Amino acid sequence: MTSSPSSTESRTVAIDNPPHNVEKQQQKSYEVNLEPHEHPQSSSLTLKWLSVFVISSSALCVTCASSAASFTEDGVSEEFHVSKEVTVLAISLFVAGLGLGPLLAGPLSEVYGRNIIYRISFLLLFAFSFGVAFAPNIVVYLIFRFITGFCGSTFLSVAGGSISDLFDNDTVATPMAVYTISPFIGPNVNWRWTYFTLIIWTFVQIVGLFLIVPETYIPVLRKRKAIRLRKSTGDDQYFAPIEKEERNLGHAILVSCYKPFQLVFYDRMALFLNTWTSLILGILYLAFQAFPVIFETNHGFDVQQTGLSFLGIGIGMLGGLATQPYWNRVLARESEKNGGEIPPEARLYMGEYGAILVPLGMSLLHGLYNLPSVPWIVPIIASVVLGAGIYFVFTSVFSYLVTAYRPIAASAMASNSAMRSTFAAVFPLFAGAMYDGVGTVAATAILAGVMTLTVPLPFVYIRIGPRLRAKSRFAAA
């Protein structure tokens, strides 16, 4: 670096006018910008995809931790002498932490950068996981489950920003889809994971976060460059805009807490889309209670085999991910038709398929094929349909929220995350009573009926979305 910056310069004038001195003193200051080769999108393709892999696998690690408790319920219940209903709180409290954490992580990442938030959150997750694994009683166990969920929640609010920093608008769809799918595969491989293996996995992710994932938040990168220039040149006039801004962290956290709820209360689009995804995630967590009934009771599976049965949902999601090149072409055509701009509603075309596949998969899985006379592979195939539908719905809704509410995209995603986590935390609490009271078939028929009512949602929004956005106080016109 030289003392004469090759980056953008802005010249400011400071007036020194003491009472008995009319001499004006001019002072130059230089606003530091990034050179093209310093921009995160200029990183090598290998580094970009390694970063996507580490970020996505970290999200997978967190969601595996959320669902691991469902396969430790019997041991916890026996050792701590509590009912199964109490052990279910281990899932609900973890997911509650996942919902609350982004309200703090989002503002912190905008002040200190994304990478430092990743590293600290996973270090805390690693440390507090020992509290879960070595808990002496049920109270300590549940408290540390909530804390670990809170610490691991960073990847629900910050990770999407890292990926959008690394890839431009034309290439971001596929890596974003890879990240989107990773949290939902986690609950489907939980039979293998115990808390000790989760601790080991968390440590591996920490190594990857420190060694591979770069800082991508441009305001912080400009600040770091300005600091380097001041040190190397001895000239204190180099600055980054973030250093000039008056940032009240407490106020930012307060805004991040009420803005998502304000969006839900005053915007029908956000309310209905968030409710849609929340119902689906809640139903996914209900599957933890339903699958043992279907496969252990009706098909004689043991615990390990029942855990493997969840892979059907994961395979369906991976199948949905494989269709991403097709959806990229659909968006490219929409861009051509609209003068280079992709309408937010175009993101919901994928959601139309998901809206149909989710209730269809649920009906096939529980309503028709959960009898002992039906081969076990049939409900597995049905769960593949459900998994593909879940992928299509979540990918389309996430993309829509980010583009339709671009000025407050972080708040839009936080509102979705908070509502989803609330549903996912509450649903397992009544799942056992629901399935025992009305039976597996009837209980899931009710849920499938509710999801059937949501089928028109993406079809309607595609047609009236522009009018609704024009009237919205939050959405981009």
mmCIF file of N, CA and C in Angstrom, residues 29-113:
data_model
loop_
_atom_site.group_PDB
_atom_site.id
_atom_site.type_symbol
_atom_site.label_atom_id
_atom_site.label_comp_id
_atom_site.label_asym_id
_atom_site.label_seq_id
_atom_site.Cartn_x
_atom_site.Cartn_y
_atom_site.Cartn_z
ATOM 1 N N SER A 29 -9.130 14.006 3.813
ATOM 2 C CA SER A 29 -9.412 12.670 4.327
ATOM 3 C C SER A 29 -9.759 11.789 3.138
ATOM 4 N N TYR A 30 -9.414 10.542 3.239
ATOM 5 C CA TYR A 30 -9.542 9.618 2.116
ATOM 6 C C TYR A 30 -10.459 8.454 2.487
ATOM 7 N N GLU A 31 -11.565 8.364 1.761
ATOM 8 C CA GLU A 31 -12.483 7.242 1.973
ATOM 9 C C GLU A 31 -11.930 6.016 1.266
ATOM 10 N N VAL A 32 -11.752 4.966 2.004
ATOM 11 C CA VAL A 32 -11.147 3.746 1.480
ATOM 12 C C VAL A 32 -12.217 2.859 0.864
ATOM 13 N N ASN A 33 -11.940 2.403 -0.333
ATOM 14 C CA ASN A 33 -12.820 1.441 -1.002
ATOM 15 C C ASN A 33 -12.003 0.206 -1.342
ATOM 16 N N LEU A 34 -12.653 -0.834 -1.809
ATOM 17 C CA LEU A 34 -11.966 -2.065 -2.182
ATOM 18 C C LEU A 34 -11.603 -2.048 -3.654
ATOM 19 N N GLU A 35 -10.405 -2.507 -3.954
ATOM 20 C CA GLU A 35 -10.038 -2.744 -5.342
ATOM 21 C C GLU A 35 -10.828 -3.947 -5.854
ATOM 22 N N PRO A 36 -10.994 -4.067 -7.176
ATOM 23 C CA PRO A 36 -11.743 -5.223 -7.713
ATOM 24 C C PRO A 36 -11.225 -6.561 -7.215
ATOM 25 N N HIS A 37 -9.886 -6.704 -7.120
ATOM 26 C CA HIS A 37 -9.345 -7.992 -6.692
ATOM 27 C C HIS A 37 -9.532 -8.239 -5.198
ATOM 28 N N GLU A 38 -9.904 -7.193 -4.438
ATOM 29 C CA GLU A 38 -10.124 -7.351 -3.004
ATOM 30 C C GLU A 38 -11.573 -7.686 -2.664
ATOM 31 N N HIS A 39 -12.448 -7.585 -3.640
ATOM 32 C CA HIS A 39 -13.868 -7.851 -3.403
ATOM 33 C C HIS A 39 -14.084 -9.340 -3.152
ATOM 34 N N PRO A 40 -14.962 -9.717 -2.223
ATOM 35 C CA PRO A 40 -15.197 -11.148 -1.951
ATOM 36 C C PRO A 40 -15.598 -11.944 -3.181
ATOM 37 N N GLN A 41 -16.303 -11.313 -4.121
ATOM 38 C CA GLN A 41 -16.728 -12.029 -5.320
ATOM 39 C C GLN A 41 -15.572 -12.306 -6.274
ATOM 40 N N SER A 42 -14.410 -11.708 -6.009
ATOM 41 C CA SER A 42 -13.228 -11.981 -6.821
ATOM 42 C C SER A 42 -12.432 -13.167 -6.294
ATOM 43 N N SER A 43 -12.867 -13.754 -5.205
ATOM 44 C CA SER A 43 -12.177 -14.935 -4.671
ATOM 45 C C SER A 43 -12.248 -16.076 -5.674
ATOM 46 N N SER A 44 -11.330 -17.010 -5.553
ATOM 47 C CA SER A 44 -11.331 -18.154 -6.462
ATOM 48 C C SER A 44 -12.594 -18.978 -6.261
ATOM 49 N N LEU A 45 -13.014 -19.650 -7.331
ATOM 50 C CA LEU A 45 -14.212 -20.481 -7.252
ATOM 51 C C LEU A 45 -14.039 -21.584 -6.211
ATOM 52 N N THR A 46 -12.810 -22.089 -6.090
ATOM 53 C CA THR A 46 -12.541 -23.132 -5.092
ATOM 54 C C THR A 46 -12.784 -22.617 -3.677
ATOM 55 N N LEU A 47 -12.261 -21.421 -3.371
ATOM 56 C CA LEU A 47 -12.455 -20.856 -2.038
ATOM 57 C C LEU A 47 -13.932 -20.563 -1.778
ATOM 58 N N LYS A 48 -14.621 -20.062 -2.808
ATOM 59 C CA LYS A 48 -16.046 -19.772 -2.633
ATOM 60 C C LYS A 48 -16.818 -21.024 -2.241
ATOM 61 N N TRP A 49 -16.596 -22.106 -2.990
ATOM 62 C CA TRP A 49 -17.362 -23.321 -2.730
ATOM 63 C C TRP A 49 -16.897 -24.031 -1.462
ATOM 64 N N LEU A 50 -15.622 -23.902 -1.115
ATOM 65 C CA LEU A 50 -15.179 -24.418 0.179
ATOM 66 C C LEU A 50 -15.885 -23.671 1.315
ATOM 67 N N SER A 51 -16.032 -22.362 1.141
ATOM 68 C CA SER A 51 -16.727 -21.567 2.154
ATOM 69 C C SER A 51 -18.190 -21.977 2.253
ATOM 70 N N VAL A 52 -18.832 -22.180 1.096
ATOM 71 C CA VAL A 52 -20.226 -22.635 1.095
ATOM 72 C C VAL A 52 -20.343 -23.977 1.810
ATOM 73 N N PHE A 53 -19.376 -24.868 1.546
ATOM 74 C CA PHE A 53 -19.404 -26.192 2.180
ATOM 75 C C PHE A 53 -19.275 -26.079 3.699
ATOM 76 N N VAL A 54 -18.333 -25.266 4.167
ATOM 77 C CA VAL A 54 -18.127 -25.128 5.616
ATOM 78 C C VAL A 54 -19.349 -24.483 6.268
ATOM 79 N N ILE A 55 -19.876 -23.437 5.640
ATOM 80 C CA ILE A 55 -21.050 -22.757 6.197
ATOM 81 C C ILE A 55 -22.254 -23.697 6.231
ATOM 82 N N SER A 56 -22.473 -24.421 5.125
ATOM 83 C CA SER A 56 -23.627 -25.323 5.050
ATOM 84 C C SER A 56 -23.482 -26.490 6.016
ATOM 85 N N SER A 57 -22.277 -27.044 6.115
ATOM 86 C CA SER A 57 -22.080 -28.159 7.047
ATOM 87 C C SER A 57 -22.182 -27.688 8.494
ATOM 88 N N SER A 58 -21.849 -26.428 8.751
ATOM 89 C CA SER A 58 -22.035 -25.884 10.098
ATOM 90 C C SER A 58 -23.523 -25.776 10.425
ATOM 91 N N ALA A 59 -24.312 -25.316 9.439
ATOM 92 C CA ALA A 59 -25.761 -25.270 9.640
ATOM 93 C C ALA A 59 -26.321 -26.666 9.851
ATOM 94 N N LEU A 60 -25.788 -27.638 9.103
ATOM 95 C CA LEU A 60 -26.203 -29.033 9.265
ATOM 96 C C LEU A 60 -25.866 -29.542 10.662
ATOM 97 N N CYS A 61 -24.694 -29.181 11.157
ATOM 98 C CA CYS A 61 -24.271 -29.587 12.505
ATOM 99 C C CYS A 61 -25.249 -29.071 13.554
ATOM 100 N N VAL A 62 -25.658 -27.811 13.413
ATOM 101 C CA VAL A 62 -26.576 -27.219 14.390
ATOM 102 C C VAL A 62 -27.922 -27.925 14.370
ATOM 103 N N THR A 63 -28.452 -28.200 13.181
ATOM 104 C CA THR A 63 -29.771 -28.822 13.126
ATOM 105 C C THR A 63 -29.725 -30.296 13.516
ATOM 106 N N CYS A 64 -28.591 -30.952 13.297
ATOM 107 C CA CYS A 64 -28.445 -32.306 13.843
ATOM 108 C C CYS A 64 -28.480 -32.259 15.367
ATOM 109 N N ALA A 65 -27.871 -31.224 15.931
ATOM 110 C CA ALA A 65 -27.909 -31.074 17.387
ATOM 111 C C ALA A 65 -29.332 -30.856 17.877
ATOM 112 N N SER A 66 -30.144 -30.159 17.073
ATOM 113 C CA SER A 66 -31.526 -29.915 17.493
ATOM 114 C C SER A 66 -32.315 -31.202 17.582
ATOM 115 N N SER A 67 -32.094 -32.103 16.641
ATOM 116 C CA SER A 67 -32.909 -33.316 16.575
ATOM 117 C C SER A 67 -32.281 -34.499 17.296
ATOM 118 N N ALA A 68 -31.021 -34.388 17.700
ATOM 119 C CA ALA A 68 -30.370 -35.501 18.396
ATOM 120 C C ALA A 68 -31.120 -35.883 19.663
ATOM 121 N N ALA A 69 -31.752 -34.897 20.289
ATOM 122 C CA ALA A 69 -32.462 -35.165 21.544
ATOM 123 C C ALA A 69 -33.614 -36.138 21.364
ATOM 124 N N SER A 70 -34.181 -36.202 20.150
ATOM 125 C CA SER A 70 -35.328 -37.088 19.954
ATOM 126 C C SER A 70 -34.942 -38.551 20.078
ATOM 127 N N PHE A 71 -33.658 -38.872 19.859
ATOM 128 C CA PHE A 71 -33.212 -40.256 19.964
ATOM 129 C C PHE A 71 -32.424 -40.518 21.248
ATOM 130 N N THR A 72 -32.443 -39.527 22.146
ATOM 131 C CA THR A 72 -31.848 -39.757 23.471
ATOM 132 C C THR A 72 -32.904 -39.675 24.563
ATOM 133 N N GLU A 73 -34.172 -39.546 24.161
ATOM 134 C CA GLU A 73 -35.247 -39.350 25.132
ATOM 135 C C GLU A 73 -35.334 -40.494 26.139
ATOM 136 N N ASP A 74 -35.238 -41.728 25.665
ATOM 137 C CA ASP A 74 -35.381 -42.869 26.573
ATOM 138 C C ASP A 74 -34.281 -42.884 27.631
ATOM 139 N N GLY A 75 -33.029 -42.641 27.192
ATOM 140 C CA GLY A 75 -31.918 -42.638 28.139
ATOM 141 C C GLY A 75 -32.021 -41.514 29.141
ATOM 142 N N VAL A 76 -32.395 -40.309 28.668
ATOM 143 C CA VAL A 76 -32.542 -39.162 29.565
ATOM 144 C C VAL A 76 -33.673 -39.412 30.560
ATOM 145 N N SER A 77 -34.791 -39.933 30.055
ATOM 146 C CA SER A 77 -35.938 -40.213 30.921
ATOM 147 C C SER A 77 -35.580 -41.217 32.015
ATOM 148 N N GLU A 78 -34.825 -42.241 31.647
ATOM 149 C CA GLU A 78 -34.458 -43.275 32.617
ATOM 150 C C GLU A 78 -33.456 -42.763 33.644
ATOM 151 N N GLU A 79 -32.442 -42.019 33.187
ATOM 152 C CA GLU A 79 -31.395 -41.573 34.118
ATOM 153 C C GLU A 79 -31.883 -40.495 35.068
ATOM 154 N N PHE A 80 -32.693 -39.554 34.545
ATOM 155 C CA PHE A 80 -33.139 -38.435 35.376
ATOM 156 C C PHE A 80 -34.520 -38.669 35.993
ATOM 157 N N HIS A 81 -35.140 -39.815 35.699
ATOM 158 C CA HIS A 81 -36.427 -40.194 36.289
ATOM 159 C C HIS A 81 -37.511 -39.145 36.008
ATOM 160 N N VAL A 82 -37.645 -38.802 34.729
ATOM 161 C CA VAL A 82 -38.675 -37.853 34.306
ATOM 162 C C VAL A 82 -39.501 -38.495 33.203
ATOM 163 N N SER A 83 -40.667 -37.903 32.935
ATOM 164 C CA SER A 83 -41.546 -38.437 31.900
ATOM 165 C C SER A 83 -41.020 -38.076 30.519
ATOM 166 N N LYS A 84 -41.537 -38.761 29.519
ATOM 167 C CA LYS A 84 -41.122 -38.480 28.148
ATOM 168 C C LYS A 84 -41.537 -37.080 27.728
ATOM 169 N N GLU A 85 -42.679 -36.602 28.255
ATOM 170 C CA GLU A 85 -43.132 -35.250 27.931
ATOM 171 C C GLU A 85 -42.102 -34.207 28.352
ATOM 172 N N VAL A 86 -41.423 -34.460 29.458
ATOM 173 C CA VAL A 86 -40.385 -33.525 29.919
ATOM 174 C C VAL A 86 -39.165 -33.587 29.005
ATOM 175 N N THR A 87 -38.793 -34.785 28.573
ATOM 176 C CA THR A 87 -37.609 -34.905 27.713
ATOM 177 C C THR A 87 -37.824 -34.243 26.362
ATOM 178 N N VAL A 88 -39.086 -34.166 25.912
ATOM 179 C CA VAL A 88 -39.377 -33.499 24.635
ATOM 180 C C VAL A 88 -38.987 -32.027 24.694
ATOM 181 N N LEU A 89 -38.971 -31.449 25.897
ATOM 182 C CA LEU A 89 -38.558 -30.051 26.052
ATOM 183 C C LEU A 89 -37.139 -29.821 25.546
ATOM 184 N N ALA A 90 -36.315 -30.863 25.498
ATOM 185 C CA ALA A 90 -34.944 -30.703 25.004
ATOM 186 C C ALA A 90 -34.941 -30.240 23.557
ATOM 187 N N ILE A 91 -35.893 -30.719 22.766
ATOM 188 C CA ILE A 91 -36.022 -30.257 21.380
ATOM 189 C C ILE A 91 -36.623 -28.862 21.351
ATOM 190 N N SER A 92 -37.714 -28.664 22.090
ATOM 191 C CA SER A 92 -38.426 -27.391 22.048
ATOM 192 C C SER A 92 -37.557 -26.229 22.516
ATOM 193 N N LEU A 93 -36.801 -26.426 23.588
ATOM 194 C CA LEU A 93 -35.957 -25.345 24.098
ATOM 195 C C LEU A 93 -34.800 -25.048 23.159
ATOM 196 N N PHE A 94 -34.226 -26.072 22.542
ATOM 197 C CA PHE A 94 -33.152 -25.845 21.577
ATOM 198 C C PHE A 94 -33.671 -25.016 20.408
ATOM 199 N N VAL A 95 -34.839 -25.391 19.885
ATOM 200 C CA VAL A 95 -35.407 -24.669 18.747
ATOM 201 C C VAL A 95 -35.818 -23.257 19.150
ATOM 202 N N ALA A 96 -36.278 -23.076 20.393
ATOM 203 C CA ALA A 96 -36.577 -21.727 20.872
ATOM 204 C C ALA A 96 -35.320 -20.864 20.861
ATOM 205 N N GLY A 97 -34.199 -21.449 21.252
ATOM 206 C CA GLY A 97 -32.926 -20.727 21.175
ATOM 207 C C GLY A 97 -32.562 -20.369 19.749
ATOM 208 N N LEU A 98 -32.835 -21.288 18.822
ATOM 209 C CA LEU A 98 -32.580 -21.004 17.409
ATOM 210 C C LEU A 98 -33.398 -19.814 16.927
ATOM 211 N N GLY A 99 -34.609 -19.663 17.451
ATOM 212 C CA GLY A 99 -35.455 -18.559 17.024
ATOM 213 C C GLY A 99 -35.051 -17.222 17.607
ATOM 214 N N LEU A 100 -34.553 -17.214 18.824
ATOM 215 C CA LEU A 100 -34.192 -15.960 19.488
ATOM 216 C C LEU A 100 -32.798 -15.475 19.113
ATOM 217 N N GLY A 101 -31.880 -16.387 18.866
ATOM 218 C CA GLY A 101 -30.495 -16.016 18.593
ATOM 219 C C GLY A 101 -30.294 -15.044 17.450
ATOM 220 N N PRO A 102 -30.991 -15.232 16.306
ATOM 221 C CA PRO A 102 -30.782 -14.315 15.180
ATOM 222 C C PRO A 102 -31.096 -12.862 15.492
ATOM 223 N N LEU A 103 -31.968 -12.607 16.463
ATOM 224 C CA LEU A 103 -32.289 -11.227 16.822
ATOM 225 C C LEU A 103 -31.071 -10.500 17.380
ATOM 226 N N LEU A 104 -30.129 -11.241 17.947
ATOM 227 C CA LEU A 104 -28.887 -10.658 18.459
ATOM 228 C C LEU A 104 -27.761 -10.773 17.441
ATOM 229 N N ALA A 105 -27.682 -11.915 16.757
ATOM 230 C CA ALA A 105 -26.567 -12.155 15.835
ATOM 231 C C ALA A 105 -26.602 -11.212 14.643
ATOM 232 N N GLY A 106 -27.802 -10.887 14.151
ATOM 233 C CA GLY A 106 -27.903 -10.012 12.985
ATOM 234 C C GLY A 106 -27.267 -8.650 13.199
ATOM 235 N N PRO A 107 -27.691 -7.889 14.223
ATOM 236 C CA PRO A 107 -27.069 -6.581 14.466
ATOM 237 C C PRO A 107 -25.575 -6.669 14.758
ATOM 238 N N LEU A 108 -25.150 -7.683 15.510
ATOM 239 C CA LEU A 108 -23.725 -7.818 15.816
ATOM 240 C C LEU A 108 -22.907 -8.030 14.551
ATOM 241 N N SER A 109 -23.439 -8.797 13.593
ATOM 242 C CA SER A 109 -22.695 -9.066 12.360
ATOM 243 C C SER A 109 -22.550 -7.812 11.515
ATOM 244 N N GLU A 110 -23.496 -6.873 11.633
ATOM 245 C CA GLU A 110 -23.424 -5.638 10.859
ATOM 246 C C GLU A 110 -22.441 -4.643 11.459
ATOM 247 N N VAL A 111 -22.009 -4.882 12.674
ATOM 248 C CA VAL A 111 -21.022 -4.015 13.319
ATOM 249 C C VAL A 111 -19.627 -4.632 13.269
ATOM 250 N N TYR A 112 -19.529 -5.920 13.542
ATOM 251 C CA TYR A 112 -18.230 -6.571 13.683
ATOM 252 C C TYR A 112 -17.874 -7.501 12.527
ATOM 253 N N GLY A 113 -18.793 -7.734 11.595
ATOM 254 C CA GLY A 113 -18.517 -8.641 10.488
ATOM 255 C C GLY A 113 -19.113 -10.014 10.730
#
